C-alpha cells in the first residue's frame, strides 16, 4: 500500500477545523485563546477538556488524553492514521497524493480499488432492482410484513438479486468489468466452464466495513429452500470472521454513546436502528469471533450483548462472554424476554423504551455469570448447592473490582446459606485485574520527576525568550524518559536558535517523534496555566538538582561495587571521591538557591 505523501498530510492538517471535528463529541465554550468542554474520552461533570484551535491540539487535564486532529479521529472513530487522514481529506476536499510506489504495489492498489467499486456498483444494482422491478415485489412485501420502512431499508442498502442466472454479470460487463473481477469479488461462480451470478432470487444485505465500504453480501431466501442464508466467499477484501454487520452505519452512534449493542441477526440491527437505537451491530451469521470483538473494541470498550433468549442464543452468549472477558471489555448482558428477540421487541409499540429499560437493568458479566450458575445448579438439593459452590469460586476470580466481587459474594452467601469459613474460601479467588471500577485500564502514574520535567517544558513554550538561557545549559541527562528527552530536544533546537519568538508550531513535530505523545499537553498547558515569574528558574534548578542526585547515586553505586577507583594508595588517585565531593557541593548550592527563592544573580 502506497504511503500518503507528507505534503498531503500537511494539506489536510491545514484545511481542518479542529472545533468542527470535535463538535459532534462534546460542547465547547471559549476560554481565553482555547476552548473548554467535558472530555469525550472519560466521564466527568466539570469540563477539563481543552482544545487549541490554532495548533489543532487537544488535551484533557482530567485523564491526560491528548493529541492533534488526526489522533482525535483515530481514537474517537477507531481509525488508523492513514484512514484518519483520508477521512479528514474527504471531509475538507483535499485530494491526497501518494509516495512513489513500485509497479506491483500500484497494480495491487488499482485492483483493490476496482473491486471496491465493483462491489459498490453491485449494491446499487441490487437496491435499484428491488425498488423498481416487479420481480422483486415478494421482497418488498416481506420487508413490509416485518415492519421495516423505506428509510432503514435505504440506509442499509438492502436489495434483491434477480432470479435470472446472469443478470448481474451482464450489467457489470456493460460497465467494463471482466468475469475474473466478478469472480474475485465473490459475485459469480463458475459451472461447466461458464460464469453465473452467485446470488439469485434472494434478499441482499450488503456487508460493509467501518467506513461503509461494501466488501461482500449476505443473501436470504424468501421461501423454505436451503440454504436460508448464503454469504459471499472469503476473498482478498471479505473475511467473514472479521466483519461486523452494521458497523459502518453504527460507528458514529457507538462512539457518541460509548457503548455498543451486539445482537444475533441482521434484522435485529435494522429493527433497533429503525426504533432509534443506532448503536447496534450483529455477527455475520456465525458465533461472535475474537476478531469481530477486536474490531468493535476500536470504537468502545462497553459491550452490551443482546442475544435471543433461546438455547442457541444463550450458548452463543456464553462463548461471547468468554471472548469479551479475554479482551478486558466491560460487558453487560441485556436479558431478552423468553421467546422474543431484539427485532420483535424493538418493532413493537414503545419497543425502543422497552429495550433501553432492559439495557439499563442489564447485569454485568460477573452478575450474569453468578445468576446463571445459581439458576443452573438446582439449589433445592444439597448436591446442587455443592455444584454451585465449586463453580462460583472460578466465576468470582473474573471480578474486575473488589466492590463488584463483594456485592456478588453477599448474594451468593445468602442464596447458598454459607458459613463464614466458606465465604472466606470464596474470597480467596484469583487476584483482581488491574482495571478501574468501570473496566478501563488505569492510566500510568507519572513520577514526580516526569511531572516537573513536563511543567518546565510547558513554561519554556510560554516564555520562549527567558527559556533560552536555561535550555542552552541543559542536556538530555536532565530528563528521565525518552518522550521528555525528545520534546526537550525539539524545543531546545528551535528556541535556542531564536527563529520563532511566538512559540512552537506543534503541527511540525515529526510524525515519528516521541515528542508527539506529550506535545499537545505542553502546548495547551503553556497557554492555559499561569505561573509566577520565578517558576521557570525554580523548575530549571529543580531539574538540575534531580540530575545531580542521579549522578551522585550512580557514582556511589560504582564506588560501592568497586568499579570506580576511590584511593589507589600513596601517590595514587582518589578521583571518585573528589568527583563525589564536587557533585555534592554543587547539589547543596542548588538546594540553598531553591530554598532562598532568589534567582536574580543566576
Coordinates of C-alpha atoms in Angstrom, one line a residue:
X1 CA 0.0 0.0 0.0
X2 CA 1.5 3.3 -1.1
X3 CA 2.1 5.9 1.7
X4 CA 0.3 9.2 1.8
X5 CA 2.7 12.0 0.8
X6 CA 3.8 14.2 3.7
X7 CA 2.7 17.2 1.7
X8 CA -0.8 15.8 1.6
X9 CA -0.9 15.1 5.3
X10 CA 0.1 18.7 5.9
X11 CA -2.5 20.0 3.4
X12 CA -5.2 18.0 5.3
X13 CA -4.0 19.4 8.6
X14 CA -4.0 22.9 7.3
X15 CA -7.6 22.5 5.9
X16 CA -9.1 21.0 9.1
X17 CA -11.2 23.0 11.5
X18 CA -10.4 21.4 14.9
X19 CA -13.5 22.8 16.6
X20 CA -15.7 21.4 13.8
X21 CA -14.1 18.0 14.2
X22 CA -14.6 17.9 17.9
X23 CA -18.1 19.4 18.0
X24 CA -20.0 16.1 17.5
X25 CA -18.5 14.6 20.6
X26 CA -18.7 17.5 23.2
X27 CA -19.9 21.0 23.6
X28 CA -17.1 23.6 23.7
X29 CA -17.0 27.1 25.1
X30 CA -14.4 29.7 24.6
X31 CA -12.0 30.1 27.4
X32 CA -9.2 32.6 26.7
X33 CA -7.4 31.6 23.5
X34 CA -8.7 28.0 23.8
X35 CA -12.0 26.2 24.2
X36 CA -13.1 24.0 27.1
X37 CA -15.7 21.2 27.4
X38 CA -16.4 17.9 29.0
X39 CA -13.9 15.3 28.0
X40 CA -15.2 12.9 25.3
X41 CA -12.7 10.3 26.5
X42 CA -13.8 9.9 30.1
X43 CA -16.9 10.7 32.1
X44 CA -16.8 13.9 34.1
X45 CA -19.1 16.6 35.4
X46 CA -16.7 19.6 35.3
X47 CA -15.1 20.5 31.9
X48 CA -11.4 19.7 31.8
X49 CA -11.0 19.1 28.1
X50 CA -9.1 21.9 26.3
X51 CA -8.9 22.5 22.6
X52 CA -6.4 24.7 20.9
X53 CA -8.0 25.6 17.5
X54 CA -4.9 27.3 16.1
X55 CA -2.5 24.5 16.8
X56 CA -5.3 21.9 16.3
X57 CA -4.4 20.1 19.5
X58 CA -6.5 18.8 22.5
X59 CA -5.6 17.8 26.0
X60 CA -7.7 16.7 29.0
X61 CA -6.4 17.8 32.4
X62 CA -8.5 15.1 33.9
X63 CA -7.5 11.9 32.2
X64 CA -4.3 13.1 30.4
X65 CA -5.6 12.2 26.9
X66 CA -4.1 14.5 24.3
X67 CA -3.1 14.7 20.6
X68 CA -3.8 16.5 17.4
X69 CA -6.7 16.4 15.0
X70 CA -5.5 13.1 13.5
X71 CA -5.1 11.5 16.9
X72 CA -8.6 12.6 17.9
X73 CA -10.1 10.9 14.8
X74 CA -8.1 7.8 15.4
X75 CA -9.3 7.4 19.0
X76 CA -12.9 8.5 18.6
X77 CA -13.6 6.8 15.3
X78 CA -11.4 3.8 15.8
X79 CA -9.3 4.6 12.7
X80 CA -5.7 4.0 11.9
X81 CA -3.6 7.0 11.0
X82 CA -4.0 6.6 7.2
X83 CA -7.7 6.3 7.5
X84 CA -7.9 9.4 9.7
X85 CA -6.0 11.4 7.1
X86 CA -8.3 10.0 4.3
X87 CA -11.5 10.7 6.3
X88 CA -10.5 14.3 7.0
X89 CA -9.2 14.7 3.5
X90 CA -12.6 13.7 2.1
X91 CA -14.4 15.9 4.6
X92 CA -12.3 19.0 3.7
X93 CA -11.9 18.3 0.0
X94 CA -8.2 17.6 0.0
X95 CA -7.0 15.3 -2.8
X96 CA -4.3 13.1 -1.4
X97 CA -1.0 12.4 -3.2
X98 CA 0.9 9.2 -2.5
X99 CA 4.6 8.5 -2.3
X100 CA 6.1 6.8 -5.3
X101 CA 5.4 3.0 -5.2
X102 CA 6.6 0.0 -7.2
X103 CA 4.6 -1.1 -10.3
X104 CA 3.5 -4.1 -8.3
X105 CA 2.2 -2.0 -5.4
X106 CA 0.4 0.3 -7.8
X107 CA -1.2 -2.7 -9.6
X108 CA -2.4 -4.1 -6.3
X109 CA -3.9 -0.7 -5.3
X110 CA -5.7 -0.3 -8.6
X111 CA -7.0 -3.8 -8.5
X112 CA -8.3 -3.3 -4.9
X113 CA -9.9 0.0 -5.9
X114 CA -11.7 -1.6 -8.9
X115 CA -13.0 -4.5 -6.7
X116 CA -14.4 -2.0 -4.1
X117 CA -16.0 0.0 -6.9
X118 CA -17.5 -3.2 -8.4
X119 CA -19.0 -4.3 -5.1
X120 CA -20.5 -0.9 -4.5
X121 CA -21.9 -0.9 -8.0
X122 CA -23.4 -4.4 -7.3
X123 CA -25.1 -3.0 -4.1
X124 CA -26.6 -0.2 -6.2
X125 CA -27.8 -2.7 -8.8
X126 CA -29.5 -5.0 -6.2
X127 CA -31.0 -2.0 -4.4
X128 CA -32.4 -0.5 -7.6
X129 CA -33.7 -3.8 -8.8
X130 CA -35.7 -4.3 -5.5
X131 CA -37.1 -0.8 -5.7
X132 CA -38.1 -0.8 -9.4
X133 CA -38.7 -4.4 -10.6
X134 CA -42.0 -6.2 -10.4
X135 CA -39.9 -9.4 -9.9
X136 CA -38.9 -8.1 -6.5
X137 CA -42.4 -7.5 -5.2
X138 CA -42.1 -10.5 -2.9
X139 CA -39.0 -9.0 -1.3
X140 CA -40.7 -5.7 -0.8
X141 CA -43.8 -7.4 0.7
X142 CA -41.5 -9.5 3.0
X143 CA -39.8 -6.4 4.4
X144 CA -43.1 -4.6 4.8
X145 CA -44.6 -7.6 6.7
X146 CA -41.6 -7.5 9.1
X147 CA -42.3 -3.8 9.7
X148 CA -39.3 -2.3 8.0
X149 CA -39.8 1.1 6.5
X150 CA -38.1 2.7 3.4
X151 CA -35.6 4.9 5.4
X152 CA -33.9 2.0 7.2
X153 CA -34.0 -0.2 4.0
X154 CA -32.2 2.6 2.2
X155 CA -29.7 3.3 4.9
X156 CA -28.6 -0.3 5.0
X157 CA -28.8 -0.5 1.1
X158 CA -30.9 -3.7 1.1
X159 CA -31.6 -5.1 -2.3
X160 CA -32.8 -8.1 -4.3
X161 CA -30.9 -10.3 -6.7
X162 CA -32.8 -11.2 -9.9
X163 CA -33.6 -14.9 -10.3
X164 CA -32.1 -15.0 -13.8
X165 CA -28.7 -16.6 -13.9
X166 CA -26.5 -13.9 -15.4
X167 CA -28.3 -10.6 -14.8
X168 CA -25.6 -9.0 -12.6
X169 CA -22.8 -10.5 -14.8
X170 CA -24.3 -8.7 -17.9
X171 CA -24.9 -5.4 -16.0
X172 CA -21.3 -5.5 -14.8
X173 CA -19.9 -6.3 -18.2
X174 CA -21.7 -3.2 -19.6
X175 CA -19.8 -1.1 -17.1
X176 CA -16.4 -2.6 -18.2
X177 CA -15.9 -5.3 -15.5
X178 CA -14.4 -8.7 -16.5
X179 CA -15.8 -12.0 -15.3
X180 CA -12.5 -12.6 -13.4
X181 CA -13.1 -9.4 -11.4
X182 CA -16.6 -10.5 -10.5
X183 CA -15.2 -13.9 -9.5
X184 CA -12.6 -12.2 -7.3
X185 CA -15.3 -10.1 -5.7
X186 CA -17.4 -13.3 -4.9
X187 CA -20.3 -12.2 -7.1
X188 CA -20.2 -15.0 -9.6
X189 CA -19.3 -18.7 -9.6
X190 CA -18.3 -21.0 -12.5
X191 CA -20.1 -24.1 -13.6
X192 CA -19.3 -26.2 -16.6
X193 CA -16.9 -23.6 -17.9
X194 CA -19.5 -20.8 -17.7
X195 CA -19.9 -18.0 -15.2
X196 CA -23.2 -17.4 -13.3
X197 CA -24.4 -15.0 -10.7
X198 CA -23.7 -16.4 -7.3
X199 CA -26.8 -14.8 -5.7
X200 CA -30.2 -15.4 -7.5
X201 CA -33.7 -14.7 -6.2
X202 CA -32.5 -13.6 -2.8
X203 CA -32.9 -10.6 -0.5
X204 CA -29.5 -8.9 -0.3
X205 CA -27.8 -7.5 2.8
X206 CA -24.5 -5.6 1.9
X207 CA -21.7 -6.2 4.3
X208 CA -19.6 -3.1 4.9
X209 CA -16.5 -2.2 6.8
X210 CA -16.4 0.5 9.5
X211 CA -16.0 3.1 6.7
X212 CA -19.2 1.9 5.0
X213 CA -17.4 0.3 2.0
X214 CA -19.2 -2.7 0.7
X215 CA -16.9 -5.8 1.0
X216 CA -19.5 -8.6 0.5
X217 CA -23.1 -9.7 0.8
X218 CA -25.4 -11.8 2.8
X219 CA -28.4 -13.3 0.9
X220 CA -31.6 -14.6 2.3
X221 CA -34.2 -16.8 0.6
X222 CA -37.9 -15.7 0.8
X223 CA -39.2 -19.3 0.8
X224 CA -38.3 -22.5 2.5
X225 CA -35.5 -23.5 0.2
X226 CA -32.0 -24.2 1.5
X227 CA -29.6 -22.7 2.5
X228 CA -31.6 -20.0 4.2
X229 CA -28.6 -17.6 4.2
X230 CA -25.8 -17.6 1.6
X231 CA -22.8 -15.3 2.2
X232 CA -20.0 -14.1 0.0
X233 CA -17.0 -16.4 0.0
X234 CA -13.8 -15.2 1.7
X235 CA -11.7 -13.1 -0.6
X236 CA -8.9 -10.5 -0.6
X237 CA -11.5 -8.0 0.7
X238 CA -14.0 -10.0 2.6
X239 CA -13.3 -12.2 5.6
X240 CA -16.4 -13.4 7.4
X241 CA -14.7 -13.7 10.8
X242 CA -13.5 -10.1 10.8
X243 CA -16.5 -8.1 9.6
X244 CA -19.4 -6.9 11.9
X245 CA -22.7 -6.3 10.3
X246 CA -23.9 -2.7 10.5
X247 CA -20.6 -1.3 11.9
X248 CA -20.4 1.3 9.2
X249 CA -23.9 2.6 10.0
X250 CA -23.4 2.3 13.8
X251 CA -19.9 3.7 14.2
X252 CA -20.8 7.3 14.9
X253 CA -23.6 6.4 17.4
X254 CA -21.3 3.9 19.1
X255 CA -18.5 6.4 19.7
X256 CA -21.0 9.1 20.7
X257 CA -22.7 6.9 23.3
X258 CA -19.6 5.0 24.1
X259 CA -21.4 1.6 24.1
X260 CA -22.5 -0.9 21.5
X261 CA -25.4 -3.4 21.4
X262 CA -24.3 -6.7 19.8
X263 CA -27.3 -8.8 18.5
X264 CA -27.5 -12.0 16.5
X265 CA -29.3 -11.1 13.3
X266 CA -29.2 -8.5 10.5
X267 CA -32.9 -7.8 11.0
X268 CA -32.3 -7.2 14.8
X269 CA -29.9 -4.4 13.8
X270 CA -32.4 -2.9 11.3
X271 CA -35.2 -3.0 13.8
X272 CA -33.2 -1.4 16.5
X273 CA -31.9 1.3 14.1
X274 CA -35.4 2.0 12.9
X275 CA -36.5 2.3 16.6
X276 CA -33.9 5.0 17.1
X277 CA -31.2 2.7 18.7
X278 CA -28.4 3.3 16.1
X279 CA -25.5 1.8 18.1
X280 CA -26.3 -1.9 17.3
X281 CA -24.3 -4.4 15.2
X282 CA -24.5 -8.1 14.6
X283 CA -22.2 -11.0 14.0
X284 CA -22.0 -12.3 10.4
X285 CA -24.4 -15.2 10.8
X286 CA -22.0 -17.2 13.0
X287 CA -20.9 -17.1 16.6
X288 CA -19.2 -13.8 17.5
X289 CA -15.5 -14.1 16.9
X290 CA -12.5 -12.6 18.7
X291 CA -11.6 -10.7 15.6
X292 CA -15.1 -9.1 15.5
X293 CA -14.8 -8.1 19.1
X294 CA -11.4 -6.6 18.5
X295 CA -12.9 -4.6 15.6
X296 CA -15.7 -3.4 17.8
X297 CA -13.3 -2.5 20.6
X298 CA -11.7 0.1 18.4
X299 CA -14.8 2.2 19.0
X300 CA -15.9 1.4 22.5
X301 CA -15.0 -1.0 25.3
X302 CA -18.5 -1.0 26.7
X303 CA -20.3 -4.0 25.2
X304 CA -24.0 -4.9 25.7
X305 CA -24.8 -8.4 24.5
X306 CA -28.5 -8.8 23.4
X307 CA -28.8 -12.3 22.1
X308 CA -32.0 -14.3 21.7
X309 CA -33.5 -15.9 24.8
X310 CA -33.5 -19.4 23.2
X311 CA -31.0 -22.1 23.9
X312 CA -28.8 -21.3 20.8
X313 CA -28.7 -17.7 21.8
X314 CA -27.7 -18.4 25.3
X315 CA -24.9 -20.7 24.2
X316 CA -23.6 -18.0 21.8
X317 CA -23.8 -15.6 24.7
X318 CA -21.6 -17.7 26.9
X319 CA -19.0 -18.0 24.2
X320 CA -19.1 -14.3 23.5
X321 CA -18.8 -13.6 27.3
X322 CA -15.6 -15.5 27.5
X323 CA -14.1 -13.7 24.5
X324 CA -15.1 -10.3 25.8
X325 CA -13.5 -11.2 29.2
X326 CA -10.3 -12.2 27.5
X327 CA -10.2 -8.8 25.8
X328 CA -10.8 -6.9 29.0
X329 CA -14.1 -5.4 27.7
X330 CA -16.7 -4.1 30.0
X331 CA -19.6 -6.4 29.3
X332 CA -23.3 -6.3 30.3
X333 CA -26.0 -8.8 29.3
X334 CA -29.4 -7.5 28.0
X335 CA -31.7 -10.3 29.0
X336 CA -34.5 -10.6 26.4
X337 CA -37.9 -11.8 27.5
X338 CA -38.5 -15.5 26.8
X339 CA -39.5 -16.2 23.2
X340 CA -38.7 -12.7 21.9
X341 CA -35.7 -11.4 20.1
X342 CA -34.5 -7.7 19.8
X343 CA -36.3 -7.2 16.5
X344 CA -39.6 -8.3 17.9
X345 CA -39.2 -6.1 20.9
X346 CA -37.9 -3.0 19.0
X347 CA -40.7 -3.0 16.4
X348 CA -43.5 -3.3 19.0
X349 CA -45.2 -0.3 20.4
X350 CA -42.8 1.5 22.8
X351 CA -40.2 -1.0 21.7
X352 CA -37.3 1.3 22.0
X353 CA -38.2 2.3 25.5
X354 CA -38.7 -1.4 26.5
X355 CA -35.2 -2.3 25.0
X356 CA -33.5 0.6 26.7
X357 CA -35.1 -0.2 30.0
X358 CA -33.7 -3.8 29.7
X359 CA -30.3 -2.3 28.8
X360 CA -30.4 0.0 31.9
X361 CA -31.1 -3.1 34.1
X362 CA -28.5 -5.3 32.3
X363 CA -26.4 -7.2 34.7
X364 CA -22.6 -7.0 34.4
X365 CA -20.7 -10.1 33.2
X366 CA -20.0 -11.2 36.8
X367 CA -23.6 -10.7 37.9
X368 CA -24.9 -12.6 34.9
X369 CA -22.4 -15.5 35.4
X370 CA -23.3 -15.7 39.1
X371 CA -27.1 -15.7 38.3
X372 CA -26.6 -18.3 35.6
X373 CA -24.6 -20.5 37.8
X374 CA -27.1 -20.3 40.7
X375 CA -30.0 -20.9 38.3
X376 CA -28.5 -23.9 36.6
X377 CA -27.2 -25.7 39.7
X378 CA -30.5 -26.8 41.3
X379 CA -30.1 -25.1 44.7
X380 CA -33.1 -27.0 46.2
X381 CA -30.8 -30.0 46.7
X382 CA -27.5 -30.3 48.7
X383 CA -25.7 -31.7 45.6
X384 CA -26.8 -28.6 43.6
X385 CA -25.5 -26.2 46.3
X386 CA -22.2 -28.1 46.3
X387 CA -22.0 -27.8 42.5
X388 CA -22.8 -24.1 42.6
X389 CA -20.2 -23.5 45.4
X390 CA -17.4 -25.2 43.3
X391 CA -18.3 -23.3 40.2
X392 CA -18.6 -19.9 41.8
X393 CA -15.1 -19.7 43.0
X394 CA -13.9 -19.7 39.4
X395 CA -16.6 -17.2 38.4
X396 CA -15.5 -14.8 41.2
X397 CA -11.9 -14.9 40.0
X398 CA -13.0 -12.9 37.0
X399 CA -14.2 -10.0 39.0
X400 CA -12.8 -6.7 37.9
X401 CA -13.2 -4.9 41.2
X402 CA -13.5 -5.7 44.9
X403 CA -16.7 -3.8 45.2
X404 CA -18.4 -5.9 42.5
X405 CA -17.0 -9.1 43.8
X406 CA -18.0 -8.4 47.4
X407 CA -21.6 -7.5 46.3
X408 CA -21.9 -10.8 44.4
X409 CA -20.3 -12.6 47.3
X410 CA -23.0 -11.3 49.6
X411 CA -25.7 -12.6 47.2
X412 CA -24.1 -16.0 46.9
X413 CA -23.7 -16.3 50.7
X414 CA -27.4 -15.5 51.1
X415 CA -28.6 -17.9 48.4
X416 CA -26.3 -20.8 49.5
X417 CA -26.6 -20.1 53.2
X418 CA -22.8 -20.2 53.5
X419 CA -20.8 -20.2 56.8
X420 CA -18.2 -17.6 57.4
X421 CA -15.5 -20.2 56.6
X422 CA -17.0 -20.9 53.2
X423 CA -17.3 -17.2 52.4
X424 CA -13.6 -16.8 53.3
X425 CA -12.8 -19.7 50.9
X426 CA -14.6 -17.9 48.0
X427 CA -12.8 -14.7 48.9
X428 CA -9.5 -16.4 48.1
X429 CA -10.4 -16.1 44.4
X430 CA -7.7 -15.1 41.9
X431 CA -6.2 -11.6 42.1
X432 CA -8.2 -8.8 40.5
X433 CA -7.3 -7.4 37.2
X434 CA -5.5 -4.1 37.0
X435 CA -8.6 -2.2 35.9
X436 CA -10.7 0.7 37.1
X437 CA -14.1 0.2 38.6
X438 CA -15.6 0.9 35.2
X439 CA -13.5 -1.6 33.4
X440 CA -11.0 0.8 31.9
X441 CA -7.2 0.3 32.2
X442 CA -5.6 2.5 34.8
X443 CA -3.6 5.4 33.5
X444 CA 0.1 5.2 34.2
X445 CA 1.1 7.3 37.1
X446 CA 3.9 9.8 36.4
X447 CA 6.8 10.1 38.7
X448 CA 7.4 13.5 40.4
X449 CA 10.4 13.9 38.2
X450 CA 8.4 13.4 35.0
X451 CA 5.8 15.9 36.2
X452 CA 8.4 18.5 36.9
X453 CA 10.1 18.0 33.5
X454 CA 6.8 18.5 31.7
X455 CA 6.0 21.6 33.8
X456 CA 9.4 23.0 32.9
X457 CA 8.9 22.4 29.2
X458 CA 5.4 23.9 29.1
X459 CA 6.8 27.0 30.8
X460 CA 9.6 27.2 28.2
X461 CA 6.8 27.3 25.5
X462 CA 5.0 30.0 27.4
X463 CA 8.2 32.1 27.9
X464 CA 10.4 31.4 24.9
X465 CA 12.7 34.4 25.4
X466 CA 13.6 33.6 29.0
X467 CA 13.7 29.9 28.4
X468 CA 16.7 30.1 26.0
X469 CA 19.2 30.9 28.8
X470 CA 18.2 27.7 30.6
X471 CA 17.7 25.4 27.7
X472 CA 21.2 26.1 26.3
X473 CA 22.7 25.0 29.6
X474 CA 20.8 21.7 29.7
X475 CA 21.3 18.2 28.1
X476 CA 19.2 15.1 27.7
X477 CA 20.6 14.0 31.1
X478 CA 18.2 16.5 32.8
X479 CA 15.2 14.4 31.6
X480 CA 14.2 10.9 32.7
X481 CA 12.1 9.5 29.9
X482 CA 12.6 9.1 26.1
X483 CA 9.4 11.1 25.5
X484 CA 10.5 14.0 27.6
X485 CA 14.0 14.0 26.2
X486 CA 12.6 14.0 22.7
X487 CA 10.3 17.0 23.5
X488 CA 13.2 18.8 25.2
X489 CA 15.4 18.3 22.1
X490 CA 12.8 19.6 19.7
X491 CA 12.0 22.7 21.8
X492 CA 15.7 23.5 22.5
X493 CA 16.6 23.2 18.8
X494 CA 14.0 25.8 17.9
X495 CA 14.0 28.2 20.8
X496 CA 17.8 28.4 21.2
X497 CA 18.1 29.1 17.5
X498 CA 15.7 32.0 18.1
X499 CA 13.8 31.6 14.9
X500 CA 10.4 31.9 16.3
X501 CA 9.5 34.2 19.2
X502 CA 5.9 33.4 19.0
X503 CA 6.3 29.8 20.1
X504 CA 6.4 26.3 18.6
X505 CA 4.2 25.0 15.8
X506 CA 3.3 21.6 17.2
X507 CA 2.0 20.5 13.8
X508 CA 5.6 20.4 12.5
X509 CA 6.8 17.9 15.1
X510 CA 8.0 14.9 13.0
X511 CA 5.4 12.2 12.8
X512 CA 7.8 9.6 14.2
X513 CA 9.0 11.7 17.1
X514 CA 8.2 10.5 20.6
X515 CA 7.7 14.2 21.4
X516 CA 4.3 14.0 19.7
X517 CA 3.0 12.0 22.7
X518 CA 3.1 14.9 25.1
X519 CA 3.3 18.0 22.8
X520 CA -0.5 18.7 23.0
X521 CA -0.3 18.7 26.8
X522 CA 2.8 21.0 26.7
X523 CA 1.3 23.5 24.2
X524 CA -2.1 23.7 25.9
X525 CA -0.7 24.0 29.4
X526 CA 1.6 26.7 28.1
X527 CA -1.5 28.7 27.1
X528 CA -3.8 27.9 30.0
X529 CA -1.7 27.7 33.1
X530 CA -0.5 30.9 34.8
X531 CA 2.9 30.7 36.6
X532 CA 4.8 33.1 38.8
X533 CA 7.9 34.8 37.3
X534 CA 10.2 32.7 39.4
X535 CA 8.6 29.4 38.4
X536 CA 10.7 28.8 35.3
X537 CA 14.1 29.3 37.0
X538 CA 12.9 27.3 40.0
X539 CA 11.9 24.4 37.8
X540 CA 15.2 24.6 36.0
X541 CA 17.2 24.3 39.2
X542 CA 14.9 21.5 40.4
X543 CA 15.8 19.6 37.3
X544 CA 19.4 20.3 37.8
X545 CA 19.2 19.1 41.4
X546 CA 17.5 15.9 40.2
X547 CA 20.1 15.3 37.6
X548 CA 22.9 15.8 40.1
X549 CA 21.2 13.4 42.5
X550 CA 21.0 10.7 39.9
X551 CA 24.7 11.2 39.1
X552 CA 25.6 11.1 42.7
X553 CA 23.7 7.9 43.3
X554 CA 25.2 6.3 40.3
X555 CA 28.7 7.3 41.4
X556 CA 28.1 6.0 44.9
X557 CA 26.9 2.7 43.4
X558 CA 30.1 2.4 41.3
X559 CA 32.3 3.2 44.3
X560 CA 30.4 0.7 46.4
X561 CA 30.8 -2.2 44.0
X562 CA 34.4 -1.4 43.2
X563 CA 34.0 -0.3 39.6
X564 CA 35.0 3.3 40.5
X565 CA 38.6 3.9 41.8
X566 CA 38.4 5.6 45.2
X567 CA 42.0 5.6 46.5
X568 CA 44.9 3.9 44.7
X569 CA 47.2 4.3 47.8
X570 CA 50.2 6.6 48.3
X571 CA 50.6 8.8 45.3
X572 CA 47.5 7.3 43.7
X573 CA 44.3 8.9 42.7
X574 CA 41.1 9.5 44.6
X575 CA 39.2 10.7 41.6
X576 CA 35.9 9.0 42.6
X577 CA 35.7 10.7 46.0
X578 CA 36.8 14.0 44.5
X579 CA 34.1 13.9 41.9
X580 CA 31.6 12.9 44.6
X581 CA 32.5 15.8 46.8
X582 CA 32.2 18.2 43.8
X583 CA 28.8 17.0 42.9
X584 CA 27.5 17.0 46.5
X585 CA 28.8 20.6 46.9
X586 CA 27.0 21.7 43.8
X587 CA 23.8 20.0 44.8
X588 CA 23.8 21.7 48.2
X589 CA 24.3 25.1 46.5
X590 CA 21.3 24.5 44.3
X591 CA 19.2 23.4 47.2
X592 CA 20.1 26.6 49.1
X593 CA 19.2 28.6 46.0
X594 CA 15.8 26.9 45.7
X595 CA 15.1 27.5 49.4
X596 CA 16.0 31.2 49.1
X597 CA 13.7 31.7 46.2
X598 CA 16.0 34.3 44.7
X599 CA 17.4 33.6 41.2
X600 CA 18.3 37.1 40.1
X601 CA 22.1 36.5 40.2
X602 CA 22.0 33.1 38.5

